[in-house]
Short mmCIF file of C-alpha atoms and ligand atoms in Angstrom, two decimals:
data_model
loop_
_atom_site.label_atom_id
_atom_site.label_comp_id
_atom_site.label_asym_id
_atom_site.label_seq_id
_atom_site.Cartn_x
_atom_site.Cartn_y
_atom_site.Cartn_z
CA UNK A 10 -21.65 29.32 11.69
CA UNK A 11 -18.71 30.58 12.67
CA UNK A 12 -15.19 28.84 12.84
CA UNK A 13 -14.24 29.88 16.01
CA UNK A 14 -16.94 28.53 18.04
CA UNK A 15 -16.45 25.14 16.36
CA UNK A 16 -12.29 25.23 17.33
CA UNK A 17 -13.49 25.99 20.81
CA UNK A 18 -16.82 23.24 20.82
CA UNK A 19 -13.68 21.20 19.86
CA UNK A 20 -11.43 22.36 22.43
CA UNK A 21 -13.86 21.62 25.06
CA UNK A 22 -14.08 18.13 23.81
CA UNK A 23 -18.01 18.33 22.40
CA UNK A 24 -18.95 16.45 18.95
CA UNK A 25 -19.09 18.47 16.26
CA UNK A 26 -22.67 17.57 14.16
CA UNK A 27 -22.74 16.86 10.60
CA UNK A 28 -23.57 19.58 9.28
CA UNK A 29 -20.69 21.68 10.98
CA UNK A 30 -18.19 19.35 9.74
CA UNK A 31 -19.61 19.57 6.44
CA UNK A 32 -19.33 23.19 6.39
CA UNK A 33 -15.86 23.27 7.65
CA UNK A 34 -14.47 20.90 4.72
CA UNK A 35 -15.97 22.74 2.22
CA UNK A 36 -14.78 25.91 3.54
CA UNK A 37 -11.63 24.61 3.84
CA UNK A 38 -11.54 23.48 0.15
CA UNK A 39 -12.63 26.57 -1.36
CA UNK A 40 -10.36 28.64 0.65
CA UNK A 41 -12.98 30.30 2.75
CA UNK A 42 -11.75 29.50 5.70
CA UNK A 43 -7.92 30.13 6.25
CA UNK A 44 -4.97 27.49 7.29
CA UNK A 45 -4.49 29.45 11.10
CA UNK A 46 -7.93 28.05 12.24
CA UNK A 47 -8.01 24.83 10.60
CA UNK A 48 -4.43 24.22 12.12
CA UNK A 49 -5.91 24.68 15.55
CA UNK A 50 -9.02 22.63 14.91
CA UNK A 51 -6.67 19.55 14.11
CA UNK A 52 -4.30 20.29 16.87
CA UNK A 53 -7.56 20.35 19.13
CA UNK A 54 -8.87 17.01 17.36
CA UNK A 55 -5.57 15.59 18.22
CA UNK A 56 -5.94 16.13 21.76
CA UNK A 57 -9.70 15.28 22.24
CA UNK A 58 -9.90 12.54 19.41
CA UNK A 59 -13.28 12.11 17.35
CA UNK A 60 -16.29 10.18 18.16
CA UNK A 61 -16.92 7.36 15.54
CA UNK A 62 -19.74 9.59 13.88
CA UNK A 63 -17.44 12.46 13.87
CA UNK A 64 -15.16 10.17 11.49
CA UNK A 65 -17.75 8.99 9.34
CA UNK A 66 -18.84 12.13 8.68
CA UNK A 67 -15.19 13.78 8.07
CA UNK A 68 -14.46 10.68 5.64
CA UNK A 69 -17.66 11.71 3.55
CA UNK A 70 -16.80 15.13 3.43
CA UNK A 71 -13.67 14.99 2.39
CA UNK A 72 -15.41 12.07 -0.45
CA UNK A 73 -17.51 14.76 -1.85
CA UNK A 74 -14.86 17.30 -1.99
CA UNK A 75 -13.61 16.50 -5.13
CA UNK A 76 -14.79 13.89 -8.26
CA UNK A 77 -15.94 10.45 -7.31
CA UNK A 78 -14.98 7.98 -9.61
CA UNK A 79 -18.24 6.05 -10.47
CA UNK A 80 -17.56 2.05 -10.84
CA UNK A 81 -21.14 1.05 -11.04
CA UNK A 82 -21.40 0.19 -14.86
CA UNK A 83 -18.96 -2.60 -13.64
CA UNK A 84 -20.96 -6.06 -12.78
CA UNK A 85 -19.94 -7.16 -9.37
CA UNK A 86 -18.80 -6.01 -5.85
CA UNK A 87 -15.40 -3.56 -6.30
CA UNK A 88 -13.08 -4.36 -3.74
CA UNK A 89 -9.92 -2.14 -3.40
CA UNK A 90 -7.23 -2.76 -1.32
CA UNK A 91 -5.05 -0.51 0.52
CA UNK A 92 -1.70 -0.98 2.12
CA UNK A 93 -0.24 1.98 4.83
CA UNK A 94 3.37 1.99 3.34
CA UNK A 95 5.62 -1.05 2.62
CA UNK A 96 8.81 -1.08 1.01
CA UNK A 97 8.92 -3.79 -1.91
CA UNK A 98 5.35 -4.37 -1.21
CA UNK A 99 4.26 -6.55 -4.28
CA UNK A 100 1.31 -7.74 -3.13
CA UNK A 101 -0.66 -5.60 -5.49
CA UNK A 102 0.98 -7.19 -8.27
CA UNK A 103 0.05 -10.19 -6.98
CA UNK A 104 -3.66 -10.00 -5.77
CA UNK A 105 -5.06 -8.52 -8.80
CA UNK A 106 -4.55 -10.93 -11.49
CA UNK A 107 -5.11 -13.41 -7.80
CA UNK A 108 -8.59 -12.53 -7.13
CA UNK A 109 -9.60 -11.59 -10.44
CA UNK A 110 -8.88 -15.16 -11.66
CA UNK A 111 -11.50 -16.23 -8.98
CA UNK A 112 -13.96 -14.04 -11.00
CA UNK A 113 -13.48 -10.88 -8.60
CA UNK A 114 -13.71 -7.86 -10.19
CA UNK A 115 -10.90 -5.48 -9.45
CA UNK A 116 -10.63 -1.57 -11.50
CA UNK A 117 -7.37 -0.60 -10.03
CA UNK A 118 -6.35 3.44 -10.06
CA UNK A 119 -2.76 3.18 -8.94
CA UNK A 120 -0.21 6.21 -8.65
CA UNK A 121 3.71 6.13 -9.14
CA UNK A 122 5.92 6.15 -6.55
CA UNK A 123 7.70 8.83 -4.93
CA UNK A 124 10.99 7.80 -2.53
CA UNK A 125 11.66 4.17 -2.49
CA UNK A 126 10.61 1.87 -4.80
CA UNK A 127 8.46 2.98 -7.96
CA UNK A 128 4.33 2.64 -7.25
CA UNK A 129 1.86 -0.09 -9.08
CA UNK A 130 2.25 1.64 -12.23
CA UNK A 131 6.27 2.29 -12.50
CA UNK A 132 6.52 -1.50 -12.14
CA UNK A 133 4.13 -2.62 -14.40
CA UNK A 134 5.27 -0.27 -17.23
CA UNK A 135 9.26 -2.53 -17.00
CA UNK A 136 6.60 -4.59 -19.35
CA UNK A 137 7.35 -3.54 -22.99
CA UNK A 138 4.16 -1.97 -24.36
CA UNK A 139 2.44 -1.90 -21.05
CA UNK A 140 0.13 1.57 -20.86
CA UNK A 141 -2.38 3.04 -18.10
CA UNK A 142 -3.49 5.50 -20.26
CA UNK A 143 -7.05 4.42 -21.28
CA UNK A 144 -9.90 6.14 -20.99
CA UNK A 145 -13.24 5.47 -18.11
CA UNK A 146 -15.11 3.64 -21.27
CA UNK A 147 -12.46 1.10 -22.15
CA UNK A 148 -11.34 0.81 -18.33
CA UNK A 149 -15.11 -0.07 -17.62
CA UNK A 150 -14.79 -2.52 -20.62
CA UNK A 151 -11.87 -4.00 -19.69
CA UNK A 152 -12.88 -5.44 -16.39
CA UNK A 153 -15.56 -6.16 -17.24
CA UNK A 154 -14.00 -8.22 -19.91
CA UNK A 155 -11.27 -9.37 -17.54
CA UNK A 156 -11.90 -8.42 -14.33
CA UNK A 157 -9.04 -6.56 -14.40
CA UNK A 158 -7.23 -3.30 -15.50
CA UNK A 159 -5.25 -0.80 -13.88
CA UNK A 160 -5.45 3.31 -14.97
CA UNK A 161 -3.78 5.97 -13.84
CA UNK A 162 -4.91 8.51 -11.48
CA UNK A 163 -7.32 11.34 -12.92
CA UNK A 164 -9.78 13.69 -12.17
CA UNK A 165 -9.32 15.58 -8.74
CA UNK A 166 -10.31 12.89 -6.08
CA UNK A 167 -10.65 13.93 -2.70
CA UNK A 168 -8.90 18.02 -2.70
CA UNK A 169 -9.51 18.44 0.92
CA UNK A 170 -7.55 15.52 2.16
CA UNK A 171 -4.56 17.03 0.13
CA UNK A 172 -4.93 20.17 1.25
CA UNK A 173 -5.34 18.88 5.18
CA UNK A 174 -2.58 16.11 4.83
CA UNK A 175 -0.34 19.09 3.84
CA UNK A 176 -0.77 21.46 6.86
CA UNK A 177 -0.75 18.43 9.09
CA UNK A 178 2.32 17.69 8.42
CA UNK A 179 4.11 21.09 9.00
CA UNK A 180 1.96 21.39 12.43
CA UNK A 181 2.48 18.23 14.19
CA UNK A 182 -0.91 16.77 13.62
CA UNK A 183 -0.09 13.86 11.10
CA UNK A 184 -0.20 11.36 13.81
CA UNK A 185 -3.80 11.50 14.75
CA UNK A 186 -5.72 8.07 14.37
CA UNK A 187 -9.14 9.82 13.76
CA UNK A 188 -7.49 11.84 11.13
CA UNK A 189 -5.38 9.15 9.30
CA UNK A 190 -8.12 6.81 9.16
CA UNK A 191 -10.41 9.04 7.61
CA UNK A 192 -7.97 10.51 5.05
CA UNK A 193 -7.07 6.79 3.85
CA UNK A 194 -10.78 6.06 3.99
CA UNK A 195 -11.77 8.80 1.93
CA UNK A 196 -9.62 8.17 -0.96
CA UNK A 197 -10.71 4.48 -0.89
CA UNK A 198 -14.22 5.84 -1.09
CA UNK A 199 -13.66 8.61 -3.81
CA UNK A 200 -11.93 6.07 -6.04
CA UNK A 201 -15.21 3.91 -6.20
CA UNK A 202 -14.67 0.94 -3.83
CA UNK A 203 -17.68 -1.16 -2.54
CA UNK A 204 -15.61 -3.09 -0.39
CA UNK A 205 -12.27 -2.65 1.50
CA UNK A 206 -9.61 -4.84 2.20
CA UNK A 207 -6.63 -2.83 4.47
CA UNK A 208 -2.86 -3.81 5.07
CA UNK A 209 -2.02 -2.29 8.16
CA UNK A 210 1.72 -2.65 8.55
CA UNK A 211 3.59 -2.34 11.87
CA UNK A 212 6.96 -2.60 13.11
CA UNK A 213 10.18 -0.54 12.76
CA UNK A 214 9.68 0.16 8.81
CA UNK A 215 5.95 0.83 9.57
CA UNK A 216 4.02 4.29 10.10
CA UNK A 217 3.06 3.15 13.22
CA UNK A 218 5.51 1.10 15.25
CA UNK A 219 3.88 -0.61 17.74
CA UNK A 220 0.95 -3.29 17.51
CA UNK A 221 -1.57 -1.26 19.76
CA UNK A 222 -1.11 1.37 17.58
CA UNK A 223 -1.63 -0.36 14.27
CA UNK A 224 -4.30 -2.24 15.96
CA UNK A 225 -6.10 0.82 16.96
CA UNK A 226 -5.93 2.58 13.33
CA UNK A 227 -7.18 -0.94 11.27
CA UNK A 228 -10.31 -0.79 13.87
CA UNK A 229 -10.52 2.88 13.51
CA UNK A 230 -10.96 2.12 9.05
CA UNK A 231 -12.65 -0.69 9.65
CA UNK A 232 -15.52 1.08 11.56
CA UNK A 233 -15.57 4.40 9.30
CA UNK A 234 -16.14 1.76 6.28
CA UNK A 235 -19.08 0.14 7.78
CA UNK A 236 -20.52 3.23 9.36
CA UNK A 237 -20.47 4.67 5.71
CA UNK A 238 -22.07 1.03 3.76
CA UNK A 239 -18.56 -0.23 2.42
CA UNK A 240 -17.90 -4.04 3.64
CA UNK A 241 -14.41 -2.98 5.26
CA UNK A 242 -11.77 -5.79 6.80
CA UNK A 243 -8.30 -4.84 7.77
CA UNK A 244 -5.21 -7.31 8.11
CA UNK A 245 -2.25 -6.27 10.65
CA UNK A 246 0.89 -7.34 9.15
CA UNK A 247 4.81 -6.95 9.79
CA UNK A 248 7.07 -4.36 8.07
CA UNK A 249 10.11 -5.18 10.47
CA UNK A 250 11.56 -6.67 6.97
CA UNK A 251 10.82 -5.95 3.49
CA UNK A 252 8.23 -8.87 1.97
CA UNK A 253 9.74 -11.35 -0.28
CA UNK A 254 13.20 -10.93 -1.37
CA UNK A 255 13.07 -8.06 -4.15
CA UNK A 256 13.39 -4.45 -3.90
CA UNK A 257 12.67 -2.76 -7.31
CA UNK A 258 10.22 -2.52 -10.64
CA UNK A 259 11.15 -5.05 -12.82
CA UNK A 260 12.46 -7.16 -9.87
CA UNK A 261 9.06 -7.00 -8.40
CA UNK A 262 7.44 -8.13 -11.28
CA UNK A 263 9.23 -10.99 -11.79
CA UNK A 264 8.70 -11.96 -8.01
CA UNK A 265 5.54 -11.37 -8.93
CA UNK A 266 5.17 -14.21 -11.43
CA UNK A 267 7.19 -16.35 -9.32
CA UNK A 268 4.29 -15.81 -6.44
CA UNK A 269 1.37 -16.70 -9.15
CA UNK A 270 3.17 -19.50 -10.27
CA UNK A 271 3.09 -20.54 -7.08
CA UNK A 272 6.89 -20.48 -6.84
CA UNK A 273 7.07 -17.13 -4.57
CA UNK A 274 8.45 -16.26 -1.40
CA UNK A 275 6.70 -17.91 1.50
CA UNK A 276 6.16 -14.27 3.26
CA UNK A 277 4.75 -12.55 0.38
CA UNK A 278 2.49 -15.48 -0.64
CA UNK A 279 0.78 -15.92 2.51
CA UNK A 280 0.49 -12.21 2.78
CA UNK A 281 -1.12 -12.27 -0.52
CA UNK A 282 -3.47 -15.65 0.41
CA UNK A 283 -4.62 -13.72 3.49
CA UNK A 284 -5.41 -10.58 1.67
CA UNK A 285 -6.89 -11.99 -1.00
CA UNK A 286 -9.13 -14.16 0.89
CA UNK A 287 -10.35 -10.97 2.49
CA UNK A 288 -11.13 -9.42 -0.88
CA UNK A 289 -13.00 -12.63 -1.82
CA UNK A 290 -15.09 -12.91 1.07
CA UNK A 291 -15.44 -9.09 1.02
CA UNK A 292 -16.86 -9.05 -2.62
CA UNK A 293 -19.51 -11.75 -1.25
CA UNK A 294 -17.93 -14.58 -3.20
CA UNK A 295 -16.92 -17.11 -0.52
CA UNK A 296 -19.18 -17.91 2.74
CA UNK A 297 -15.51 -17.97 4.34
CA UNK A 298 -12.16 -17.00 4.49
CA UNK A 299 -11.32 -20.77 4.85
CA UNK A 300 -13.28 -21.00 1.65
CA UNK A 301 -11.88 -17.80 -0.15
CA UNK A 302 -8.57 -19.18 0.74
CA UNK A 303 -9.27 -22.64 -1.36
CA UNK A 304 -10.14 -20.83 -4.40
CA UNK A 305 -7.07 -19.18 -4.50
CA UNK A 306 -4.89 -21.69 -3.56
CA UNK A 307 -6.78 -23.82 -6.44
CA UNK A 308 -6.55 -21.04 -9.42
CA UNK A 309 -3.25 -21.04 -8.09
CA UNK A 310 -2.46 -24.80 -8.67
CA UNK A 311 -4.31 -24.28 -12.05
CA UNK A 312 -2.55 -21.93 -13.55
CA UNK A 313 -5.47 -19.89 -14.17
CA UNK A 314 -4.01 -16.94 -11.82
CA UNK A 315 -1.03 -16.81 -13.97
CA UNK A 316 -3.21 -17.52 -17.34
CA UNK A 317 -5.20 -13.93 -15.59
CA UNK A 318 -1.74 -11.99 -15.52
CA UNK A 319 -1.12 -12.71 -19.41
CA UNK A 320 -4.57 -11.78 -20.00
CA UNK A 321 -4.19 -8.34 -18.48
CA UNK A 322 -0.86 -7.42 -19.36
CA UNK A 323 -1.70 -8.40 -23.25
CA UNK A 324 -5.16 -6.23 -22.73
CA UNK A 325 -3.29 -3.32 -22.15
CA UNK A 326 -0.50 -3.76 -24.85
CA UNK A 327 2.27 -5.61 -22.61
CA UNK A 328 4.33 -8.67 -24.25
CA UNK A 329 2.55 -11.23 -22.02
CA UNK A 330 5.56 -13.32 -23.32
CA UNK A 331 7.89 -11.81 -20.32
CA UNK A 332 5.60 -14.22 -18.15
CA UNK A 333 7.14 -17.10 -19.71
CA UNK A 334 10.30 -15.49 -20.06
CA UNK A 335 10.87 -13.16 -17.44
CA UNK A 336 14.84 -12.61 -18.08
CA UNK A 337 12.92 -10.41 -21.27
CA UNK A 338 12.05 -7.60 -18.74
CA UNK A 339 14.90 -5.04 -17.91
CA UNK A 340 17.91 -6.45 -16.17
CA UNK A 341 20.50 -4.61 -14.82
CA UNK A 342 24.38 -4.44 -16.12
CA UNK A 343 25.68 -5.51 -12.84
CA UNK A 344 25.03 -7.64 -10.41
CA UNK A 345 26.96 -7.32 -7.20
CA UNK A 346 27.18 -9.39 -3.87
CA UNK A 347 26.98 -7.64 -0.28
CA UNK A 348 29.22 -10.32 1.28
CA UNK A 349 28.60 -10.59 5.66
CA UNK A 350 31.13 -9.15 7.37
CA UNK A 351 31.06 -11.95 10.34
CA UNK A 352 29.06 -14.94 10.59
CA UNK A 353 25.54 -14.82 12.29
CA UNK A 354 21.65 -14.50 12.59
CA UNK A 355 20.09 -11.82 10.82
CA UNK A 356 18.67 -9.82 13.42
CA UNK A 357 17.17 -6.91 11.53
CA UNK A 358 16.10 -5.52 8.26
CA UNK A 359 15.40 -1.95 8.34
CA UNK A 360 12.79 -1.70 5.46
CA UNK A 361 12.99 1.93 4.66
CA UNK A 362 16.97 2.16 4.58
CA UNK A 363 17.11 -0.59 2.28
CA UNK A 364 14.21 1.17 0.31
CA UNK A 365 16.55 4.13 0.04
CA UNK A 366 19.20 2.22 -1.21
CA UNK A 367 17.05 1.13 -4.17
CA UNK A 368 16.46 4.79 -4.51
CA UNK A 369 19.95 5.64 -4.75
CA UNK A 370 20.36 2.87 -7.58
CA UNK A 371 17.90 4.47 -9.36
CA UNK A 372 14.43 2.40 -8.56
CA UNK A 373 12.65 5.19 -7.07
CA UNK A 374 11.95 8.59 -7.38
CA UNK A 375 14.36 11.39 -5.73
CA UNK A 376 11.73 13.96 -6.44
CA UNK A 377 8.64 14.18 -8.32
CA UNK A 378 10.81 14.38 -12.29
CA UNK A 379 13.23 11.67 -11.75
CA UNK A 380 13.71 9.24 -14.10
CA UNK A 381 12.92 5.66 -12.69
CA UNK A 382 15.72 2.64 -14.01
CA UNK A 383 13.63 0.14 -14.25
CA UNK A 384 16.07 -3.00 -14.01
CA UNK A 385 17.96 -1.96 -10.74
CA UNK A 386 17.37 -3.01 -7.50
CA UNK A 387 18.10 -4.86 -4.74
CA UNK A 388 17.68 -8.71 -4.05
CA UNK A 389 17.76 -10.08 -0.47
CA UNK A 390 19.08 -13.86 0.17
CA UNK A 391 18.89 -13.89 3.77
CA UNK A 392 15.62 -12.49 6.22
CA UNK A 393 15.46 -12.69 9.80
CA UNK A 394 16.50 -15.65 11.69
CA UNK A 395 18.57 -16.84 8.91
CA UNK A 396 21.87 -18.34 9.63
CA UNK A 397 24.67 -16.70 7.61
CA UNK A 398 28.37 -17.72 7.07
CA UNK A 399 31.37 -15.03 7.16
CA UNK A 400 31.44 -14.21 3.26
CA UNK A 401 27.99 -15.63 2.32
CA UNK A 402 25.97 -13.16 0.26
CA UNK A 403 23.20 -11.04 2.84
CA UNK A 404 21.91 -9.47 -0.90
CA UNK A 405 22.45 -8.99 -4.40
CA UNK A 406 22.61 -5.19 -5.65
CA UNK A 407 21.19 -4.79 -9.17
CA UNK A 408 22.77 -1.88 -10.52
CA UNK A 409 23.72 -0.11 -13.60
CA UNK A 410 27.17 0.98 -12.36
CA UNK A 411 29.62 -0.68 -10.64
CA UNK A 412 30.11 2.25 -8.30
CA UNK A 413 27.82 1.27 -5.78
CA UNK A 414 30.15 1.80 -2.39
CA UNK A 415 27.44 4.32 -0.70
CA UNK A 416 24.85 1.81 -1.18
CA UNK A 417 26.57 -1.25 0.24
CA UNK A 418 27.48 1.03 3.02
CA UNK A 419 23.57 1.79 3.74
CA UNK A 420 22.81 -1.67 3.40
CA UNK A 421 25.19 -2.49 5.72
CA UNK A 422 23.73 -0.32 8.16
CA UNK A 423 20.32 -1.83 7.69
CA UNK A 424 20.86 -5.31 7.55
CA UNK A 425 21.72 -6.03 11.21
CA UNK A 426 23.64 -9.39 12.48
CA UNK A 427 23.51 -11.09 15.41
CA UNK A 428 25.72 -13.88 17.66
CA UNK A 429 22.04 -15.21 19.24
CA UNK A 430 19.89 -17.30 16.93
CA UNK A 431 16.76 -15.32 16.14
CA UNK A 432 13.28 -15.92 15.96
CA UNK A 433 11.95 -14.73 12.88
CA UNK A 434 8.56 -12.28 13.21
CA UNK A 435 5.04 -13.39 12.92
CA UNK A 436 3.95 -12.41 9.98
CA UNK A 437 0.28 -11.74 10.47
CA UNK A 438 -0.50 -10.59 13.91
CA UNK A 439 -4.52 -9.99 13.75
CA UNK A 440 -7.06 -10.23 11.19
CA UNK A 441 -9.99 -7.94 11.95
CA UNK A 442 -13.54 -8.65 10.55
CA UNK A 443 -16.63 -7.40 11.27
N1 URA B 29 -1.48 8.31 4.85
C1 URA B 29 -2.55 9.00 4.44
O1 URA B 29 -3.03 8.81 3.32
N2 URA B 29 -3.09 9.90 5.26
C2 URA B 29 -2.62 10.16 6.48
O2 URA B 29 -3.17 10.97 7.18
C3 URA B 29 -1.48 9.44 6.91
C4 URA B 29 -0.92 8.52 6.06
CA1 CA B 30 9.19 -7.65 -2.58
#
């Protein structure tokens, strides 16, 4: 084979087999074949698209080139779910000890954060005691015991998406649907899912902006996971504000318990009831969402979603007590209004600017070596379509300084008023099943 006749098959918009693929991704990954031509086979791609075969077949090669974490000592279905950016997103937080409770089993690799907010594991480690570092053996254990545990990311999953997401991005080929879909597929895959559950987020603090788009990406997953034998469902849900109120770790957690108490936000819970539904009926253990739905709204009422949280956080040496008492987890020194200007309806919440203000506080990661604070953060009290009174608070910035002008200035910026009333946004727009 040689590369150039596949750019140009490519080019002239013809499928490239299985086989070819195959051999391009492992040339790729082993350096046989150089950046220049697989910078013009994506740029072609981008133009002509890929035919649903073409994506299965990319998403497995990227799978096998690297480790492939092997979940099937744990009893069950292993459903992962996967959210395309969100700022404050908790839901993980949330649907674990959620659908685990319902006797789902759920073996979580999460990463930290970089930018924003911290990841899964930054939060959960503003528990005192709280590790990731187990090994595969007591990981396997532990859900099994549980149905629940989270681990840190090891081994060297999926090379050949890094390598690709890399080059993409300095040659305008990142926005591809073919080629997002399978890179966020493959890593599902690698990391030992059965089933998939996907948060596609749209609006203005999405990755993609409009609802056609985000549409066309969830269906674009959703096929590559059947095609390939993984149970895949996709949610499309709105990122024009940040879910629930709180922006940062130990903030998040204690939203968090709020939400499995049952005492949440009403965004972030239904996000979370829809999701986890998905993941129920996904693992096989409901005959419907409807159904999925009433067991979580019933371990819910129970307190056996909550009872699941202590469980975990205990199993891997966290004072479960902070559930009780969460004013136990870090708190920042200060605690300082962002008064409204003028009175009005809150017209707009631009996720990621408010993300960077957390940032700036210190709740997410400048570069890969910061230090995260866990305590700090940022607390909305208003959303969109809220009233709000000249004076009345819009947030509440956690911080650990009281020199916190350049963040009330980018808040400002991002939370946007208006003399209309406004309707707040839908929340889910689509669910798509098989
Ligand atoms: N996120 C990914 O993981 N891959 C992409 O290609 C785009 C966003
Ligand atoms: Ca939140």
């Amino acid at each position: 084979m040689r590369m150039v006749d596949l750019i140009q098959k490519k080019r002239d918009g013809q499928q490239l087999s299985t086989e070819e693929i195959q051999w391009i991704i492992e040339g790729y990954t082993n350096d046989t074949i150089p950046d220049y031509q697989i910078s013009a086979l994506m740029m072609a791609i981008y133009f002509k698209g890929m035919t649903e075969q073409e994506r299965a077949d990319l998403t497995m090669a990227m799978v096998a080139s690297g480790d492939q974490i092997d979940l099937s000592a744990i009893d069950g279905v292993k459903v992962d779910k996967h959210s395309t950016g969100g700022v404050g997103d908790t839901t993980t937080l949330v649907l674990g000890p959620l659908v685990a409770a319902v006797g789902v089993p759920v073996a979580k690799m999460s990463g930290r954060g970089l930018g924003h907010t911290g990841g899964t594991i930054d939060k959960l480690e503003s528990i005192s005691g709280f590790h990731v570092e187990i090994n595969k053996d007591e990981f396997i254990d532990l859900v099994n015991k549980n149905k629940l545990a989270v681990v840190g990311q090891s081994g060297n999953l999926t090379p050949a998406d890094k390598k690709l997401y890399a080059l993409r991005d300095v040659t305008a080929t990142v926005n591809s649907i073919p080629l997002i879909a399978s890179s966020i597929m493959s890593k599902k895959i690698a990391a030992g899912a059965d089933a998939i559950v996907l948060d596609v987020k749209t609006g203005a603090g999405a990755f993609m902006k409009t609802l056609e788009d985000s549409r066309e990406l969830a269906q674009a997953m959703v096929r590559i996971g059947n095609n390939v034998g993984r149970r895949t469902l996709a949610v499309i849900s709105d990122m024009s504000q940040p879910l629930g109120w709180a922006i940062g770790n130990a903030l998040e957690v204690n939203e968090a318990i709020q939400t499995l108490k049952g005492e949440g936000p009403e965004d972030l819970t239904e996000l979370c009831l829809v999701l986890g539904s998905q993941m129920v009926y996904a693992a096989g253990q409901a005959e419907t969402l409807e159904d999925a739905r009433q067991q979580l709204i019933k371990v819910i009422n129970t307190g056996e979603a909550l009872e699941k949280f202590k469980t975990f956080v205990a199993a891997q040496g966290g004072d479960a007590s902070v559930v009780d008492d969460p004013s136990k987890l870090p708190q920042a020194k200060y605690q300082i209004e962002l008064p409204a200007k003028e009175a009005g309806y809150v017209s707009s919440i631009v996720a990621d600017q408010i993300g960077t203000a957390a940032m700036w506080l210190g709740a997410g990661r400048a570069t890969k070596d910061s230090v995260i604070d866990l305590g700090v953060g940022i607390v909305l009290t208003k959303k969109i379509g809220d009233e709000v009174k000249a004076g009345e608070p819009l947030a509440v910035i956690h911080s650990n300084t009281e020199e916190v002008n350049h963040v009330k200035e980018e808040l400002y910026r991002s939370i946007l008023l208006s003399k209309e009333p406004v309707t707040p946004p839908v929340l889910i727009h689509e669910e798509i099943t098989e």
